[in-house]
PDB file of C-alpha atoms in Angstrom:
ATOM      1  CA  UNK I   1     148.008  40.904 -11.394  1.00  0.00           C
ATOM      2  CA  UNK I   2     148.960  42.187 -14.756  1.00  0.00           C
ATOM      3  CA  UNK I   3     146.559  43.767 -17.115  1.00  0.00           C
ATOM      4  CA  UNK I   4     146.080  40.656 -19.194  1.00  0.00           C
ATOM      5  CA  UNK I   5     145.300  38.535 -16.110  1.00  0.00           C
ATOM      6  CA  UNK I   6     142.784  41.419 -15.129  1.00  0.00           C
ATOM      7  CA  UNK I   7     141.170  41.434 -18.526  1.00  0.00           C
ATOM      8  CA  UNK I   8     140.883  37.498 -18.519  1.00  0.00           C
ATOM      9  CA  UNK I   9     139.323  37.631 -15.092  1.00  0.00           C
ATOM     10  CA  UNK I  10     136.831  40.216 -16.250  1.00  0.00           C
ATOM     11  CA  UNK I  11     136.007  38.246 -19.352  1.00  0.00           C
ATOM     12  CA  UNK I  12     135.335  35.114 -17.217  1.00  0.00           C
ATOM     13  CA  UNK I  13     133.114  37.121 -14.872  1.00  0.00           C
ATOM     14  CA  UNK I  14     131.108  38.385 -17.948  1.00  0.00           C
ATOM     15  CA  UNK I  15     130.793  34.902 -19.351  1.00  0.00           C
ATOM     16  CA  UNK I  16     129.579  33.699 -15.920  1.00  0.00           C
ATOM     17  CA  UNK I  17     126.969  36.250 -15.802  1.00  0.00           C
ATOM     18  CA  UNK I  18     125.839  35.646 -19.439  1.00  0.00           C
ATOM     19  CA  UNK I  19     125.661  31.903 -18.735  1.00  0.00           C
ATOM     20  CA  UNK I  20     123.464  32.513 -15.676  1.00  0.00           C
ATOM     21  CA  UNK I  21     121.185  34.729 -17.836  1.00  0.00           C
ATOM     22  CA  UNK I  22     120.939  31.920 -20.381  1.00  0.00           C
ATOM     23  CA  UNK I  23     120.115  29.286 -17.547  1.00  0.00           C
ATOM     24  CA  UNK I  24     117.258  31.607 -16.371  1.00  0.00           C
ATOM     25  CA  UNK I  25     115.941  32.088 -19.877  1.00  0.00           C
ATOM     26  CA  UNK I  26     116.060  28.185 -20.440  1.00  0.00           C
ATOM     27  CA  UNK I  27     114.227  27.638 -17.336  1.00  0.00           C
ATOM     28  CA  UNK I  28     111.502  30.179 -18.210  1.00  0.00           C
ATOM     29  CA  UNK I  29     111.266  28.925 -21.846  1.00  0.00           C
ATOM     30  CA  UNK I  30     111.013  25.351 -20.477  1.00  0.00           C
ATOM     31  CA  UNK I  31     108.188  26.659 -18.186  1.00  0.00           C
ATOM     32  CA  UNK I  32     106.201  27.988 -21.224  1.00  0.00           C
ATOM     33  CA  UNK I  33     106.867  24.697 -23.107  1.00  0.00           C
ATOM     34  CA  UNK I  34     105.195  22.890 -20.127  1.00  0.00           C
ATOM     35  CA  UNK I  35     102.311  25.291 -20.142  1.00  0.00           C
ATOM     36  CA  UNK I  36     101.727  24.772 -23.776  1.00  0.00           C
ATOM     37  CA  UNK I  37     101.983  20.938 -23.465  1.00  0.00           C
ATOM     38  CA  UNK I  38      99.436  21.044 -20.626  1.00  0.00           C
ATOM     39  CA  UNK I  39      96.936  23.103 -22.554  1.00  0.00           C
ATOM     40  CA  UNK I  40      97.101  20.833 -25.535  1.00  0.00           C
ATOM     41  CA  UNK I  41      96.603  17.772 -23.319  1.00  0.00           C
ATOM     42  CA  UNK I  42      93.473  19.300 -21.734  1.00  0.00           C
ATOM     43  CA  UNK I  43      90.108  17.731 -22.798  1.00  0.00           C
ATOM     44  CA  UNK I  44      88.605  19.635 -25.737  1.00  0.00           C
ATOM     45  CA  UNK I  45      85.504  17.511 -26.294  1.00  0.00           C
ATOM     46  CA  UNK I  46      82.546  19.738 -25.945  1.00  0.00           C
ATOM     47  CA  UNK I  47      84.660  22.791 -25.129  1.00  0.00           C
ATOM     48  CA  UNK I  48      86.609  23.485 -28.154  1.00  0.00           C
ATOM     49  CA  UNK I  49      86.335  27.263 -27.895  1.00  0.00           C
ATOM     50  CA  UNK I  50      87.620  27.359 -24.247  1.00  0.00           C
ATOM     51  CA  UNK I  51      90.196  24.898 -24.956  1.00  0.00           C
ATOM     52  CA  UNK I  52      91.471  26.964 -28.082  1.00  0.00           C
ATOM     53  CA  UNK I  53      91.642  30.057 -25.964  1.00  0.00           C
ATOM     54  CA  UNK I  54      93.714  28.320 -23.367  1.00  0.00           C
ATOM     55  CA  UNK I  55      96.026  26.924 -26.024  1.00  0.00           C
ATOM     56  CA  UNK I  56      96.195  30.266 -27.635  1.00  0.00           C
ATOM     57  CA  UNK I  57      97.036  32.044 -24.408  1.00  0.00           C
ATOM     58  CA  UNK I  58      99.910  29.590 -23.565  1.00  0.00           C
ATOM     59  CA  UNK I  59     101.216  29.946 -27.126  1.00  0.00           C
ATOM     60  CA  UNK I  60     101.193  33.715 -26.681  1.00  0.00           C
ATOM     61  CA  UNK I  61     103.331  33.118 -23.428  1.00  0.00           C
ATOM     62  CA  UNK I  62     105.664  31.011 -25.450  1.00  0.00           C
ATOM     63  CA  UNK I  63     105.964  33.649 -28.162  1.00  0.00           C
ATOM     64  CA  UNK I  64     107.034  36.205 -25.505  1.00  0.00           C
ATOM     65  CA  UNK I  65     109.576  33.891 -23.916  1.00  0.00           C
ATOM     66  CA  UNK I  66     111.028  32.837 -27.281  1.00  0.00           C
ATOM     67  CA  UNK I  67     111.392  36.499 -28.321  1.00  0.00           C
ATOM     68  CA  UNK I  68     113.483  37.092 -25.038  1.00  0.00           C
ATOM     69  CA  UNK I  69     115.483  33.836 -25.796  1.00  0.00           C
ATOM     70  CA  UNK I  70     116.452  35.477 -28.980  1.00  0.00           C
ATOM     71  CA  UNK I  71     117.367  38.765 -27.439  1.00  0.00           C
ATOM     72  CA  UNK I  72     119.638  36.961 -24.818  1.00  0.00           C
ATOM     73  CA  UNK I  73     121.410  34.900 -27.637  1.00  0.00           C
ATOM     74  CA  UNK I  74     121.485  37.276 -30.475  1.00  0.00           C
ATOM     75  CA  UNK I  75     121.764  40.645 -28.838  1.00  0.00           C
ATOM     76  CA  UNK I  76     124.890  42.783 -29.170  1.00  0.00           C
ATOM     77  CA  UNK I  77     126.057  41.591 -25.843  1.00  0.00           C
ATOM     78  CA  UNK I  78     124.406  38.115 -26.315  1.00  0.00           C
ATOM     79  CA  UNK I  79     125.600  34.655 -25.946  1.00  0.00           C
ATOM     80  CA  UNK I  80     126.319  34.206 -29.601  1.00  0.00           C
ATOM     81  CA  UNK I  81     128.688  37.111 -29.567  1.00  0.00           C
ATOM     82  CA  UNK I  82     130.443  35.686 -26.579  1.00  0.00           C
ATOM     83  CA  UNK I  83     130.906  32.388 -28.283  1.00  0.00           C
ATOM     84  CA  UNK I  84     132.171  33.892 -31.518  1.00  0.00           C
ATOM     85  CA  UNK I  85     134.652  35.952 -29.570  1.00  0.00           C
ATOM     86  CA  UNK I  86     136.131  32.805 -27.926  1.00  0.00           C
ATOM     87  CA  UNK I  87     135.958  30.528 -30.862  1.00  0.00           C
ATOM     88  CA  UNK I  88     135.274  31.279 -34.528  1.00  0.00           C
ATOM     89  CA  UNK I  89     135.054  27.652 -35.512  1.00  0.00           C
ATOM     90  CA  UNK I  90     131.694  27.592 -33.910  1.00  0.00           C
ATOM     91  CA  UNK I  91     130.313  30.096 -36.359  1.00  0.00           C
ATOM     92  CA  UNK I  92     128.377  27.673 -38.334  1.00  0.00           C
ATOM     93  CA  UNK I  93     126.626  26.284 -35.332  1.00  0.00           C
ATOM     94  CA  UNK I  94     125.758  29.817 -34.074  1.00  0.00           C
ATOM     95  CA  UNK I  95     124.414  30.638 -37.694  1.00  0.00           C
ATOM     96  CA  UNK I  96     122.261  27.434 -37.684  1.00  0.00           C
ATOM     97  CA  UNK I  97     120.738  28.275 -34.268  1.00  0.00           C
ATOM     98  CA  UNK I  98     120.163  31.968 -35.423  1.00  0.00           C
ATOM     99  CA  UNK I  99     118.471  30.671 -38.577  1.00  0.00           C
ATOM    100  CA  UNK I 100     116.304  28.379 -36.479  1.00  0.00           C
ATOM    101  CA  UNK I 101     115.167  31.338 -34.512  1.00  0.00           C
ATOM    102  CA  UNK I 102     113.536  32.855 -37.605  1.00  0.00           C
ATOM    103  CA  UNK I 103     111.821  29.571 -38.615  1.00  0.00           C
ATOM    104  CA  UNK I 104     110.620  28.838 -35.006  1.00  0.00           C
ATOM    105  CA  UNK I 105     109.233  32.392 -34.726  1.00  0.00           C
ATOM    106  CA  UNK I 106     107.326  31.734 -37.852  1.00  0.00           C
ATOM    107  CA  UNK I 107     105.996  28.481 -36.573  1.00  0.00           C
ATOM    108  CA  UNK I 108     104.851  29.917 -33.394  1.00  0.00           C
ATOM    109  CA  UNK I 109     103.053  32.796 -35.475  1.00  0.00           C
ATOM    110  CA  UNK I 110     101.322  30.034 -37.563  1.00  0.00           C
ATOM    111  CA  UNK I 111     100.258  28.131 -34.447  1.00  0.00           C
ATOM    112  CA  UNK I 112      98.925  31.438 -32.816  1.00  0.00           C
ATOM    113  CA  UNK I 113      96.871  32.029 -35.922  1.00  0.00           C
ATOM    114  CA  UNK I 114      95.530  28.428 -35.976  1.00  0.00           C
ATOM    115  CA  UNK I 115      94.207  29.178 -32.358  1.00  0.00           C
ATOM    116  CA  UNK I 116      92.812  32.616 -33.050  1.00  0.00           C
ATOM    117  CA  UNK I 117      89.173  32.499 -31.771  1.00  0.00           C
ATOM    118  CA  UNK I 118      87.148  30.676 -32.338  1.00  0.00           C
ATOM    119  CA  UNK I 119      88.541  27.021 -32.437  1.00  0.00           C
ATOM    120  CA  UNK I 120      85.869  24.579 -33.410  1.00  0.00           C
ATOM    121  CA  UNK I 121      85.865  20.945 -32.815  1.00  0.00           C
ATOM    122  CA  UNK I 122      87.263  20.029 -36.202  1.00  0.00           C
ATOM    123  CA  UNK I 123      90.319  22.288 -35.590  1.00  0.00           C
ATOM    124  CA  UNK I 124      91.446  20.552 -32.443  1.00  0.00           C
ATOM    125  CA  UNK I 125      93.328  17.646 -33.952  1.00  0.00           C
ATOM    126  CA  UNK I 126      95.153  19.814 -36.440  1.00  0.00           C
ATOM    127  CA  UNK I 127      96.038  22.364 -33.751  1.00  0.00           C
ATOM    128  CA  UNK I 128      97.401  19.616 -31.575  1.00  0.00           C
ATOM    129  CA  UNK I 129      99.574  18.096 -34.230  1.00  0.00           C
ATOM    130  CA  UNK I 130     100.977  21.579 -35.305  1.00  0.00           C
ATOM    131  CA  UNK I 131     101.692  22.626 -31.700  1.00  0.00           C
ATOM    132  CA  UNK I 132     103.218  19.256 -30.861  1.00  0.00           C
ATOM    133  CA  UNK I 133     105.594  19.545 -33.894  1.00  0.00           C
ATOM    134  CA  UNK I 134     106.324  23.077 -32.648  1.00  0.00           C
ATOM    135  CA  UNK I 135     107.200  21.830 -29.106  1.00  0.00           C
ATOM    136  CA  UNK I 136     109.530  19.124 -30.553  1.00  0.00           C
ATOM    137  CA  UNK I 137     111.222  21.621 -32.755  1.00  0.00           C
ATOM    138  CA  UNK I 138     111.955  23.861 -29.863  1.00  0.00           C
ATOM    139  CA  UNK I 139     113.201  21.070 -27.726  1.00  0.00           C
ATOM    140  CA  UNK I 140     115.665  20.034 -30.289  1.00  0.00           C
ATOM    141  CA  UNK I 141     116.721  23.722 -30.638  1.00  0.00           C
ATOM    142  CA  UNK I 142     117.346  23.816 -26.895  1.00  0.00           C
ATOM    143  CA  UNK I 143     119.421  20.744 -27.030  1.00  0.00           C
ATOM    144  CA  UNK I 144     121.565  22.213 -29.860  1.00  0.00           C
ATOM    145  CA  UNK I 145     122.012  25.330 -27.971  1.00  0.00           C
ATOM    146  CA  UNK I 146     123.079  23.435 -24.748  1.00  0.00           C
ATOM    147  CA  UNK I 147     125.694  21.431 -26.864  1.00  0.00           C
ATOM    148  CA  UNK I 148     126.973  24.649 -28.331  1.00  0.00           C
ATOM    149  CA  UNK I 149     127.387  26.341 -24.931  1.00  0.00           C
ATOM    150  CA  UNK I 150     129.223  22.976 -23.779  1.00  0.00           C
ATOM    151  CA  UNK I 151     131.507  23.088 -26.729  1.00  0.00           C
ATOM    152  CA  UNK I 152     132.285  26.910 -26.313  1.00  0.00           C
ATOM    153  CA  UNK I 153     132.558  26.958 -22.499  1.00  0.00           C
ATOM    154  CA  UNK I 154     132.870  23.466 -21.262  1.00  0.00           C
ATOM    155  CA  UNK I 155     129.872  24.138 -19.089  1.00  0.00           C
ATOM    156  CA  UNK I 156     126.653  22.252 -18.966  1.00  0.00           C
ATOM    157  CA  UNK I 157     123.801  24.781 -18.725  1.00  0.00           C
ATOM    158  CA  UNK I 158     121.515  21.919 -17.508  1.00  0.00           C
ATOM    159  CA  UNK I 159     118.762  19.744 -19.158  1.00  0.00           C
ATOM    160  CA  UNK I 160     116.234  20.824 -16.577  1.00  0.00           C
ATOM    161  CA  UNK I 161     116.284  24.635 -17.277  1.00  0.00           C
TER     162      UNK I 161
END
């Protein structure tokens, strides 16, 4: 095998490792989204304070998972760099997802603020609506990311993870 073949093989191995890391992050982020959804769906009547604490805790977990998602995608050896190294025509899609990272991070922070103790009964409906919009936004972001990975690598990173 010549040097260029060896370099191509190493690049494919690196891409495979990066995609596996992205799959793991997607699965963990999906788990956090599910926890938030479950906490939002729990009964709040007569127990708004406890409900709010549970929602706040689940949003804190989501915030951590989303920060890690950003590190895996935007980091110096992250997915976005790999995509751009392989196909600069995808730069606009990478830029759009990167921009969404900042916007979603701000939305998570706002939801965390809205659930800072104590949540009172009149807060519950607004918190549910705000957090549900956030979940939808992250879901759409994940879909765009999966489409970008497929376009860049012809690899489906999966809808379940």
